[in-house]
């Protein structure tokens, strides 16, 4: 057993659990350390799944069948009046972050997942890297996987110049109980992925599993996102400031968002989006928002360390690829380790060669899709993209999907 590769995964969200499950199945000795002490399953929102994600789930030991989520037949674009402007038949399974997290946790040995362990630093040694925790503990491994998200502590230590850049807009999000829907809004919205195209904004929604993974009619939820501009030095700072005047630059917890911002969102919904989506915004208990960022890392490996998921690259959510990319990173890393037995340095180089290129590609692709948010002066190419992605036809055939061409599939 002494020649098993010892791996420490930092971060027990989806990216970390994909890597942990795959490497555990590749006979590595894997431990996961997660900052949050309690179960993470309640966090996050909806996820549109793709074939690549299904492959990664299977490689992680998860059975992919109808219990994964809700099968939707396709997509529609609607105008603010509610009139359908484009429709596209494209069966997809939509699910929730919480459901995927539960499946991946169940596939991984419980005793190897340690909550309440916040990594504060890593110390490279000759053959192993030491991981130090805020609680005074430490752990060593031949390979440390940084799956600690967009604000990665490990990336900040290794590559301090690689930082997320705010894209100039936020994604307001929420989950609404199916039982709260009016009959009319339910009939209009609950069966597919619907985009409401506004002037320089976008509202979208789709059904997902309910609490306790409920898939039966009446027990499900509706997941929605509303992309809205917020200037970095103005509206964004106000949104990030709670009632006590404290600013939360790295993201404000939902319960601290000032009620006046939620009230303004609901008023704007009545004015700007279709009546059915305005109902969704009004009846969702706790809408919250996330600033949209681009993150492009200059490097994703160092001796004995690999960055994966949002720690490595963050593409804007318009291609719905965040989780699939994290899963693809985990697959590529596992493959590189399997095909370079006993040579971790070579394996890490192979991983970086493949995923650095893909990460750059997907960030650029999602940035182009996000051109519908652009305002003010534009180059002719920016104007072309803005106009293209303000059209229902292009949105329903290109959003929430892997790009048609890519240097390497996820
Ligand atoms: C508006 C919006 C909509 C989205 N929609 C989709 C979608 O439809 N489909 C999709 O695939 N993706 C979507 N995404 C993206 C998706 O949520 C992320 O890409 C995905 O969760 C990445 O997972 P991760 O494990 O890399 O990082 P994260 O989920 O951020 O996890 C990082 C983990 O590390 C832990 N951690 C952080 N620091 C430390 C530390 N120092 N020590 C120990 N642990 C630590 C955190 O607590 C957390 O559990 C969306 C994102 C946004 C903002």
GROMACS .gro file of C-alpha atoms and ligand atoms in nm:
model
  463
    1UNK     CA    1   0.000   0.000   0.000
    2UNK     CA    2   0.303   0.230   0.048
    3UNK     CA    3   0.320   0.327  -0.321
    4UNK     CA    4  -0.037   0.459  -0.334
    5UNK     CA    5  -0.038   0.827  -0.423
    6UNK     CA    6  -0.149   1.033  -0.124
    7UNK     CA    7  -0.379   1.316  -0.228
    8UNK     CA    8  -0.525   1.600  -0.022
    9UNK     CA    9  -0.821   1.778  -0.182
   10UNK     CA   10  -0.887   2.128  -0.047
   11UNK     CA   11  -1.257   2.216  -0.089
   12UNK     CA   12  -1.547   1.971  -0.062
   13UNK     CA   13  -1.785   2.125  -0.316
   14UNK     CA   14  -1.858   1.971  -0.657
   15UNK     CA   15  -1.509   2.015  -0.809
   16UNK     CA   16  -1.336   1.870  -0.503
   17UNK     CA   17  -1.576   1.576  -0.482
   18UNK     CA   18  -1.541   1.489  -0.850
   19UNK     CA   19  -1.162   1.473  -0.812
   20UNK     CA   20  -1.181   1.289  -0.480
   21UNK     CA   21  -1.417   1.023  -0.614
   22UNK     CA   22  -1.225   0.965  -0.936
   23UNK     CA   23  -0.884   0.945  -0.769
   24UNK     CA   24  -1.020   0.723  -0.492
   25UNK     CA   25  -1.142   0.489  -0.768
   26UNK     CA   26  -0.795   0.510  -0.928
   27UNK     CA   27  -0.653   0.361  -0.605
   28UNK     CA   28  -0.513   0.685  -0.462
   29UNK     CA   29  -0.521   0.754  -0.088
   30UNK     CA   30  -0.751   1.059  -0.086
   31UNK     CA   31  -0.857   1.294   0.195
   32UNK     CA   32  -1.090   1.594   0.147
   33UNK     CA   33  -1.074   1.903   0.370
   34UNK     CA   34  -1.364   2.149   0.356
   35UNK     CA   35  -1.375   2.485   0.536
   36UNK     CA   36  -1.747   2.472   0.620
   37UNK     CA   37  -1.820   2.250   0.923
   38UNK     CA   38  -2.181   2.162   0.840
   39UNK     CA   39  -2.328   1.982   0.535
   40UNK     CA   40  -2.306   2.194   0.218
   41UNK     CA   41  -2.607   2.037   0.048
   42UNK     CA   42  -2.842   2.334   0.098
   43UNK     CA   43  -2.625   2.580  -0.098
   44UNK     CA   44  -2.634   2.676  -0.461
   45UNK     CA   45  -2.910   2.660  -0.714
   46UNK     CA   46  -2.993   2.499  -1.047
   47UNK     CA   47  -2.757   2.320  -1.284
   48UNK     CA   48  -2.820   2.243  -1.651
   49UNK     CA   49  -2.652   1.909  -1.723
   50UNK     CA   50  -2.466   1.798  -2.039
   51UNK     CA   51  -2.338   1.461  -2.164
   52UNK     CA   52  -1.987   1.546  -2.039
   53UNK     CA   53  -2.126   1.592  -1.688
   54UNK     CA   54  -2.306   1.257  -1.706
   55UNK     CA   55  -1.976   1.087  -1.806
   56UNK     CA   56  -1.798   1.250  -1.510
   57UNK     CA   57  -2.073   1.140  -1.270
   58UNK     CA   58  -2.041   0.782  -1.394
   59UNK     CA   59  -1.661   0.798  -1.353
   60UNK     CA   60  -1.725   0.915  -0.994
   61UNK     CA   61  -1.939   0.610  -0.916
   62UNK     CA   62  -2.278   0.784  -0.949
   63UNK     CA   63  -2.563   0.612  -1.137
   64UNK     CA   64  -2.704   0.843  -1.405
   65UNK     CA   65  -3.075   0.778  -1.458
   66UNK     CA   66  -3.406   0.966  -1.438
   67UNK     CA   67  -3.352   1.035  -1.069
   68UNK     CA   68  -3.072   1.279  -1.164
   69UNK     CA   69  -3.320   1.560  -1.222
   70UNK     CA   70  -3.605   1.681  -1.439
   71UNK     CA   71  -3.615   1.604  -1.809
   72UNK     CA   72  -3.716   1.913  -2.006
   73UNK     CA   73  -3.806   1.895  -2.375
   74UNK     CA   74  -3.647   2.222  -2.488
   75UNK     CA   75  -3.611   2.598  -2.465
   76UNK     CA   76  -3.808   2.910  -2.548
   77UNK     CA   77  -3.729   3.278  -2.572
   78UNK     CA   78  -4.003   3.520  -2.473
   79UNK     CA   79  -4.048   3.894  -2.499
   80UNK     CA   80  -4.130   4.103  -2.188
   81UNK     CA   81  -4.495   4.079  -2.295
   82UNK     CA   82  -4.472   3.700  -2.251
   83UNK     CA   83  -4.503   3.637  -2.626
   84UNK     CA   84  -4.289   3.347  -2.750
   85UNK     CA   85  -4.030   3.473  -3.001
   86UNK     CA   86  -3.829   3.151  -3.057
   87UNK     CA   87  -3.846   2.784  -2.958
   88UNK     CA   88  -3.595   2.500  -2.982
   89UNK     CA   89  -3.647   2.131  -2.913
   90UNK     CA   90  -3.350   2.011  -2.705
   91UNK     CA   91  -3.409   1.751  -2.434
   92UNK     CA   92  -3.186   1.812  -2.129
   93UNK     CA   93  -3.182   1.710  -1.764
   94UNK     CA   94  -3.187   2.001  -1.520
   95UNK     CA   95  -3.099   1.940  -1.160
   96UNK     CA   96  -2.986   2.122  -0.849
   97UNK     CA   97  -2.645   2.182  -0.698
   98UNK     CA   98  -2.767   2.025  -0.373
   99UNK     CA   99  -2.876   1.703  -0.544
  100UNK     CA  100  -2.542   1.661  -0.728
  101UNK     CA  101  -2.353   1.732  -0.407
  102UNK     CA  102  -2.549   1.468  -0.216
  103UNK     CA  103  -2.485   1.205  -0.488
  104UNK     CA  104  -2.110   1.278  -0.490
  105UNK     CA  105  -2.090   1.276  -0.108
  106UNK     CA  106  -2.264   0.938  -0.096
  107UNK     CA  107  -2.015   0.797  -0.349
  108UNK     CA  108  -1.714   0.898  -0.136
  109UNK     CA  109  -1.614   0.732   0.196
  110UNK     CA  110  -1.758   0.943   0.478
  111UNK     CA  111  -1.456   0.904   0.705
  112UNK     CA  112  -1.229   1.061   0.438
  113UNK     CA  113  -1.423   1.391   0.425
  114UNK     CA  114  -1.328   1.641   0.694
  115UNK     CA  115  -1.550   1.947   0.740
  116UNK     CA  116  -1.447   2.246   0.952
  117UNK     CA  117  -1.092   2.251   0.810
  118UNK     CA  118  -0.999   2.586   0.660
  119UNK     CA  119  -0.667   2.583   0.477
  120UNK     CA  120  -0.461   2.894   0.548
  121UNK     CA  121  -0.137   2.803   0.367
  122UNK     CA  122   0.058   2.527   0.197
  123UNK     CA  123   0.430   2.459   0.246
  124UNK     CA  124   0.608   2.278  -0.037
  125UNK     CA  125   0.862   2.013   0.077
  126UNK     CA  126   1.093   1.784  -0.119
  127UNK     CA  127   0.847   1.504  -0.192
  128UNK     CA  128   0.535   1.617  -0.012
  129UNK     CA  129   0.341   1.939   0.043
  130UNK     CA  130   0.219   2.030   0.390
  131UNK     CA  131  -0.128   2.183   0.420
  132UNK     CA  132  -0.186   2.403   0.726
  133UNK     CA  133  -0.533   2.465   0.872
  134UNK     CA  134  -0.676   2.757   1.070
  135UNK     CA  135  -0.751   2.519   1.360
  136UNK     CA  136  -0.379   2.446   1.405
  137UNK     CA  137  -0.387   2.100   1.240
  138UNK     CA  138  -0.187   2.004   0.930
  139UNK     CA  139  -0.180   1.728   0.668
  140UNK     CA  140   0.079   1.622   0.410
  141UNK     CA  141   0.042   1.468   0.066
  142UNK     CA  142   0.232   1.406  -0.256
  143UNK     CA  143  -0.045   1.589  -0.443
  144UNK     CA  144  -0.256   1.878  -0.314
  145UNK     CA  145  -0.562   1.960  -0.526
  146UNK     CA  146  -0.686   2.317  -0.486
  147UNK     CA  147  -1.063   2.293  -0.536
  148UNK     CA  148  -1.124   2.590  -0.309
  149UNK     CA  149  -1.327   2.801  -0.551
  150UNK     CA  150  -1.298   3.143  -0.709
  151UNK     CA  151  -1.139   3.301  -0.397
  152UNK     CA  152  -0.886   3.015  -0.372
  153UNK     CA  153  -0.639   3.059  -0.086
  154UNK     CA  154  -0.395   2.827  -0.260
  155UNK     CA  155  -0.406   3.017  -0.593
  156UNK     CA  156  -0.359   3.347  -0.403
  157UNK     CA  157  -0.047   3.203  -0.240
  158UNK     CA  158   0.104   3.045  -0.554
  159UNK     CA  159  -0.008   3.287  -0.827
  160UNK     CA  160  -0.101   3.615  -0.653
  161UNK     CA  161  -0.148   3.807  -0.978
  162UNK     CA  162  -0.422   3.574  -1.103
  163UNK     CA  163  -0.741   3.732  -0.972
  164UNK     CA  164  -1.110   3.730  -1.070
  165UNK     CA  165  -1.220   4.036  -1.267
  166UNK     CA  166  -1.569   4.175  -1.222
  167UNK     CA  167  -1.768   4.170  -1.548
  168UNK     CA  168  -1.987   4.474  -1.467
  169UNK     CA  169  -2.308   4.286  -1.384
  170UNK     CA  170  -2.461   4.057  -1.125
  171UNK     CA  171  -2.678   3.747  -1.143
  172UNK     CA  172  -2.978   3.775  -0.912
  173UNK     CA  173  -3.095   3.423  -0.833
  174UNK     CA  174  -3.364   3.242  -0.647
  175UNK     CA  175  -3.552   2.917  -0.593
  176UNK     CA  176  -3.930   2.917  -0.574
  177UNK     CA  177  -4.145   2.628  -0.446
  178UNK     CA  178  -4.365   2.472  -0.717
  179UNK     CA  179  -4.662   2.486  -0.478
  180UNK     CA  180  -4.636   2.869  -0.472
  181UNK     CA  181  -4.702   2.907  -0.848
  182UNK     CA  182  -5.029   3.042  -0.985
  183UNK     CA  183  -5.193   2.806  -1.237
  184UNK     CA  184  -5.116   3.043  -1.522
  185UNK     CA  185  -4.747   3.097  -1.443
  186UNK     CA  186  -4.703   2.723  -1.384
  187UNK     CA  187  -4.852   2.642  -1.726
  188UNK     CA  188  -4.631   2.904  -1.892
  189UNK     CA  189  -4.298   2.833  -1.724
  190UNK     CA  190  -4.269   2.505  -1.544
  191UNK     CA  191  -4.198   2.267  -1.835
  192UNK     CA  192  -3.890   2.406  -2.010
  193UNK     CA  193  -3.593   2.642  -2.004
  194UNK     CA  194  -3.729   2.991  -2.069
  195UNK     CA  195  -3.526   3.303  -2.147
  196UNK     CA  196  -3.687   3.647  -2.126
  197UNK     CA  197  -3.478   3.887  -2.334
  198UNK     CA  198  -3.471   4.245  -2.210
  199UNK     CA  199  -3.278   4.545  -2.325
  200UNK     CA  200  -2.923   4.468  -2.204
  201UNK     CA  201  -3.044   4.221  -1.940
  202UNK     CA  202  -3.165   3.861  -1.935
  203UNK     CA  203  -3.403   3.664  -1.711
  204UNK     CA  204  -3.413   3.284  -1.731
  205UNK     CA  205  -3.563   2.998  -1.538
  206UNK     CA  206  -3.620   2.622  -1.532
  207UNK     CA  207  -3.762   2.358  -1.296
  208UNK     CA  208  -3.534   2.164  -1.060
  209UNK     CA  209  -3.569   1.899  -0.792
  210UNK     CA  210  -3.729   2.016  -0.469
  211UNK     CA  211  -3.615   1.979  -0.110
  212UNK     CA  212  -3.516   1.617  -0.031
  213UNK     CA  213  -3.462   1.578  -0.409
  214UNK     CA  214  -3.840   1.573  -0.476
  215UNK     CA  215  -3.915   1.511  -0.846
  216UNK     CA  216  -4.293   1.458  -0.817
  217UNK     CA  217  -4.525   1.732  -0.947
  218UNK     CA  218  -4.597   1.975  -0.665
  219UNK     CA  219  -4.273   1.890  -0.481
  220UNK     CA  220  -4.027   2.054  -0.718
  221UNK     CA  221  -3.875   2.402  -0.730
  222UNK     CA  222  -3.815   2.666  -0.994
  223UNK     CA  223  -3.465   2.806  -1.037
  224UNK     CA  224  -3.421   3.151  -1.191
  225UNK     CA  225  -3.142   3.396  -1.271
  226UNK     CA  226  -3.169   3.763  -1.368
  227UNK     CA  227  -2.854   3.924  -1.510
  228UNK     CA  228  -2.850   4.297  -1.435
  229UNK     CA  229  -2.581   4.565  -1.468
  230UNK     CA  230  -2.427   4.710  -1.149
  231UNK     CA  231  -2.136   4.954  -1.186
  232UNK     CA  232  -1.830   4.841  -0.991
  233UNK     CA  233  -1.776   5.171  -0.809
  234UNK     CA  234  -2.147   5.248  -0.755
  235UNK     CA  235  -2.446   5.013  -0.750
  236UNK     CA  236  -2.235   4.703  -0.679
  237UNK     CA  237  -2.082   4.850  -0.362
  238UNK     CA  238  -2.429   4.947  -0.239
  239UNK     CA  239  -2.563   4.598  -0.306
  240UNK     CA  240  -2.272   4.447  -0.113
  241UNK     CA  241  -2.338   4.665   0.194
  242UNK     CA  242  -2.562   4.525   0.470
  243UNK     CA  243  -2.804   4.714   0.701
  244UNK     CA  244  -2.529   4.776   0.960
  245UNK     CA  245  -2.319   4.951   0.691
  246UNK     CA  246  -2.068   4.665   0.666
  247UNK     CA  247  -1.945   4.590   0.313
  248UNK     CA  248  -1.892   4.229   0.200
  249UNK     CA  249  -1.650   4.263  -0.094
  250UNK     CA  250  -1.625   3.886  -0.156
  251UNK     CA  251  -2.003   3.831  -0.165
  252UNK     CA  252  -2.283   3.919   0.076
  253UNK     CA  253  -2.470   3.630   0.245
  254UNK     CA  254  -2.833   3.618   0.118
  255UNK     CA  255  -2.986   3.696   0.459
  256UNK     CA  256  -2.776   4.017   0.486
  257UNK     CA  257  -2.889   4.167   0.152
  258UNK     CA  258  -3.079   4.487   0.237
  259UNK     CA  259  -3.460   4.439   0.201
  260UNK     CA  260  -3.482   4.759  -0.006
  261UNK     CA  261  -3.271   4.595  -0.280
  262UNK     CA  262  -3.502   4.294  -0.295
  263UNK     CA  263  -3.807   4.526  -0.299
  264UNK     CA  264  -3.651   4.725  -0.588
  265UNK     CA  265  -3.582   4.401  -0.778
  266UNK     CA  266  -3.947   4.296  -0.744
  267UNK     CA  267  -4.071   4.640  -0.854
  268UNK     CA  268  -3.840   4.633  -1.155
  269UNK     CA  269  -3.964   4.284  -1.243
  270UNK     CA  270  -4.322   4.413  -1.267
  271UNK     CA  271  -4.200   4.689  -1.499
  272UNK     CA  272  -3.951   4.495  -1.713
  273UNK     CA  273  -4.011   4.120  -1.739
  274UNK     CA  274  -4.306   3.901  -1.840
  275UNK     CA  275  -4.594   3.886  -1.586
  276UNK     CA  276  -4.513   3.520  -1.509
  277UNK     CA  277  -4.146   3.594  -1.434
  278UNK     CA  278  -4.253   3.897  -1.224
  279UNK     CA  279  -4.463   3.656  -1.019
  280UNK     CA  280  -4.159   3.432  -0.973
  281UNK     CA  281  -3.949   3.727  -0.848
  282UNK     CA  282  -4.231   3.836  -0.614
  283UNK     CA  283  -4.297   3.493  -0.462
  284UNK     CA  284  -3.937   3.374  -0.416
  285UNK     CA  285  -3.860   3.395  -0.045
  286UNK     CA  286  -3.498   3.501  -0.045
  287UNK     CA  287  -3.351   3.618  -0.375
  288UNK     CA  288  -2.975   3.665  -0.363
  289UNK     CA  289  -2.711   3.777  -0.610
  290UNK     CA  290  -2.360   3.692  -0.723
  291UNK     CA  291  -2.126   3.936  -0.897
  292UNK     CA  292  -2.031   3.784  -1.234
  293UNK     CA  293  -1.656   3.749  -1.286
  294UNK     CA  294  -1.398   3.619  -1.532
  295UNK     CA  295  -1.095   3.438  -1.393
  296UNK     CA  296  -0.809   3.329  -1.617
  297UNK     CA  297  -0.514   3.167  -1.444
  298UNK     CA  298  -0.166   3.198  -1.592
  299UNK     CA  299  -0.075   2.854  -1.447
  300UNK     CA  300  -0.279   2.573  -1.293
  301UNK     CA  301   0.000   2.353  -1.156
  302UNK     CA  302   0.303   2.393  -0.930
  303UNK     CA  303   0.526   2.112  -0.797
  304UNK     CA  304   0.289   1.878  -0.609
  305UNK     CA  305  -0.016   2.106  -0.657
  306UNK     CA  306  -0.301   2.120  -0.913
  307UNK     CA  307  -0.577   2.381  -0.936
  308UNK     CA  308  -0.919   2.263  -1.057
  309UNK     CA  309  -1.272   2.401  -1.102
  310UNK     CA  310  -1.340   2.762  -1.010
  311UNK     CA  311  -0.999   2.786  -0.838
  312UNK     CA  312  -0.843   2.753  -1.186
  313UNK     CA  313  -1.083   2.930  -1.426
  314UNK     CA  314  -1.423   3.092  -1.391
  315UNK     CA  315  -1.628   3.145  -1.704
  316UNK     CA  316  -1.943   3.356  -1.689
  317UNK     CA  317  -2.242   3.129  -1.626
  318UNK     CA  318  -2.401   3.178  -1.971
  319UNK     CA  319  -2.272   2.849  -2.110
  320UNK     CA  320  -2.377   2.663  -1.792
  321UNK     CA  321  -2.038   2.495  -1.785
  322UNK     CA  322  -1.904   2.569  -1.433
  323UNK     CA  323  -1.977   2.229  -1.287
  324UNK     CA  324  -1.905   2.045  -1.614
  325UNK     CA  325  -1.568   2.219  -1.642
  326UNK     CA  326  -1.480   2.132  -1.280
  327UNK     CA  327  -1.575   1.771  -1.357
  328UNK     CA  328  -1.370   1.779  -1.679
  329UNK     CA  329  -1.068   1.910  -1.487
  330UNK     CA  330  -1.103   1.621  -1.242
  331UNK     CA  331  -1.126   1.371  -1.532
  332UNK     CA  332  -0.821   1.515  -1.707
  333UNK     CA  333  -0.616   1.514  -1.385
  334UNK     CA  334  -0.712   1.155  -1.306
  335UNK     CA  335  -0.630   1.048  -1.662
  336UNK     CA  336  -0.291   1.223  -1.646
  337UNK     CA  337  -0.207   1.047  -1.319
  338UNK     CA  338  -0.317   0.709  -1.453
  339UNK     CA  339  -0.114   0.744  -1.773
  340UNK     CA  340   0.204   0.863  -1.598
  341UNK     CA  341   0.238   0.615  -1.311
  342UNK     CA  342   0.515   0.708  -1.067
  343UNK     CA  343   0.585   1.042  -1.241
  344UNK     CA  344   0.370   1.308  -1.079
  345UNK     CA  345   0.565   1.596  -1.236
  346UNK     CA  346   0.492   1.466  -1.582
  347UNK     CA  347   0.128   1.399  -1.497
  348UNK     CA  348   0.081   1.755  -1.372
  349UNK     CA  349   0.241   1.895  -1.686
  350UNK     CA  350   0.009   1.684  -1.904
  351UNK     CA  351  -0.289   1.808  -1.702
  352UNK     CA  352  -0.186   2.172  -1.740
  353UNK     CA  353  -0.117   2.137  -2.113
  354UNK     CA  354  -0.471   2.016  -2.168
  355UNK     CA  355  -0.678   2.223  -1.926
  356UNK     CA  356  -0.503   2.560  -1.941
  357UNK     CA  357  -0.597   2.578  -2.307
  358UNK     CA  358  -0.954   2.462  -2.246
  359UNK     CA  359  -0.998   2.702  -1.951
  360UNK     CA  360  -0.891   3.002  -2.161
  361UNK     CA  361  -1.118   2.895  -2.441
  362UNK     CA  362  -1.428   2.858  -2.223
  363UNK     CA  363  -1.372   3.191  -2.042
  364UNK     CA  364  -1.349   3.365  -2.379
  365UNK     CA  365  -1.654   3.184  -2.515
  366UNK     CA  366  -1.868   3.278  -2.211
  367UNK     CA  367  -1.745   3.638  -2.232
  368UNK     CA  368  -1.868   3.655  -2.592
  369UNK     CA  369  -2.210   3.516  -2.492
  370UNK     CA  370  -2.221   3.783  -2.218
  371UNK     CA  371  -2.201   4.054  -2.484
  372UNK     CA  372  -2.580   4.102  -2.456
  373UNK     CA  373  -2.503   4.293  -2.131
  374UNK     CA  374  -2.274   4.540  -2.299
  375UNK     CA  375  -2.374   4.907  -2.310
  376UNK     CA  376  -2.216   5.234  -2.426
  377UNK     CA  377  -1.936   5.252  -2.681
  378UNK     CA  378  -1.861   4.928  -2.864
  379UNK     CA  379  -1.622   4.818  -3.135
  380UNK     CA  380  -1.792   4.677  -3.445
  381UNK     CA  381  -1.717   4.320  -3.328
  382UNK     CA  382  -1.863   4.393  -2.983
  383UNK     CA  383  -2.172   4.544  -3.148
  384UNK     CA  384  -2.208   4.233  -3.368
  385UNK     CA  385  -2.193   4.002  -3.063
  386UNK     CA  386  -2.423   4.228  -2.862
  387UNK     CA  387  -2.682   4.221  -3.137
  388UNK     CA  388  -2.645   3.847  -3.196
  389UNK     CA  389  -2.690   3.752  -2.828
  390UNK     CA  390  -2.985   3.985  -2.787
  391UNK     CA  391  -3.176   3.763  -3.036
  392UNK     CA  392  -3.392   3.474  -2.914
  393UNK     CA  393  -3.276   3.235  -3.186
  394UNK     CA  394  -2.906   3.262  -3.093
  395UNK     CA  395  -2.976   3.254  -2.718
  396UNK     CA  396  -3.182   2.935  -2.720
  397UNK     CA  397  -2.938   2.749  -2.947
  398UNK     CA  398  -2.609   2.858  -2.783
  399UNK     CA  399  -2.668   2.937  -2.412
  400UNK     CA  400  -2.648   2.678  -2.131
  401UNK     CA  401  -2.464   2.443  -2.370
  402UNK     CA  402  -2.103   2.343  -2.432
  403UNK     CA  403  -1.952   2.545  -2.720
  404UNK     CA  404  -1.985   2.384  -3.062
  405UNK     CA  405  -1.611   2.389  -3.118
  406UNK     CA  406  -1.342   2.359  -2.855
  407UNK     CA  407  -0.971   2.272  -2.835
  408UNK     CA  408  -1.052   1.981  -2.601
  409UNK     CA  409  -1.395   1.858  -2.491
  410UNK     CA  410  -1.469   1.907  -2.119
  411LIG     C1  411  -2.537   3.290  -1.146
  411LIG     C2  412  -2.462   3.160  -1.163
  411LIG     C3  413  -2.524   3.054  -1.229
  411LIG     C4  414  -2.456   2.933  -1.249
  411LIG     N1  415  -2.519   2.831  -1.317
  411LIG     C5  416  -2.450   2.719  -1.344
  411LIG     C6  417  -2.511   2.613  -1.424
  411LIG     O1  418  -2.626   2.618  -1.469
  411LIG     N2  419  -2.436   2.505  -1.451
  411LIG     C7  420  -2.308   2.494  -1.403
  411LIG     O2  421  -2.243   2.392  -1.432
  411LIG     N3  422  -2.249   2.587  -1.327
  411LIG     C8  423  -2.315   2.700  -1.296
  411LIG     N4  424  -2.255   2.796  -1.223
  411LIG     C9  425  -2.112   2.775  -1.178
  411LIG    C10  426  -2.095   2.674  -1.066
  411LIG     O3  427  -2.171   2.712  -0.955
  411LIG    C11  428  -1.944   2.663  -1.027
  411LIG     O4  429  -1.866   2.667  -1.142
  411LIG    C12  430  -1.913   2.532  -0.955
  411LIG     O5  431  -1.983   2.526  -0.835
  411LIG    C13  432  -1.758   2.518  -0.928
  411LIG     O6  433  -1.731   2.430  -0.828
  411LIG     P1  434  -1.593   2.431  -0.743
  411LIG     O7  435  -1.601   2.306  -0.661
  411LIG     O8  436  -1.476   2.451  -0.829
  411LIG     O9  437  -1.598   2.561  -0.650
  411LIG     P2  438  -1.699   2.599  -0.536
  411LIG    O10  439  -1.833   2.540  -0.559
  411LIG    O11  440  -1.689   2.746  -0.517
  411LIG    O12  441  -1.640   2.528  -0.405
  411LIG    C14  442  -1.525   2.566  -0.335
  411LIG    C15  443  -1.527   2.495  -0.201
  411LIG    O13  444  -1.404   2.518  -0.133
  411LIG    C16  445  -1.431   2.553   0.001
  411LIG     N5  446  -1.318   2.637   0.045
  411LIG    C17  447  -1.290   2.763   0.005
  411LIG     N6  448  -1.177   2.807   0.065
  411LIG    C18  449  -1.134   2.705   0.143
  411LIG    C19  450  -1.022   2.692   0.230
  411LIG     N7  451  -0.933   2.791   0.247
  411LIG     N8  452  -1.006   2.574   0.296
  411LIG    C20  453  -1.095   2.472   0.279
  411LIG     N9  454  -1.204   2.481   0.198
  411LIG    C21  455  -1.223   2.596   0.131
  411LIG    C22  456  -1.564   2.627  -0.004
  411LIG    O14  457  -1.630   2.630   0.121
  411LIG    C23  458  -1.638   2.547  -0.109
  411LIG    O15  459  -1.708   2.437  -0.054
  411LIG    C24  460  -2.322   2.916  -1.198
  411LIG    C25  461  -2.260   3.021  -1.127
  411LIG    C26  462  -2.328   3.141  -1.110
  411LIG    C27  463  -2.258   3.253  -1.036
   0.00000   0.00000   0.00000
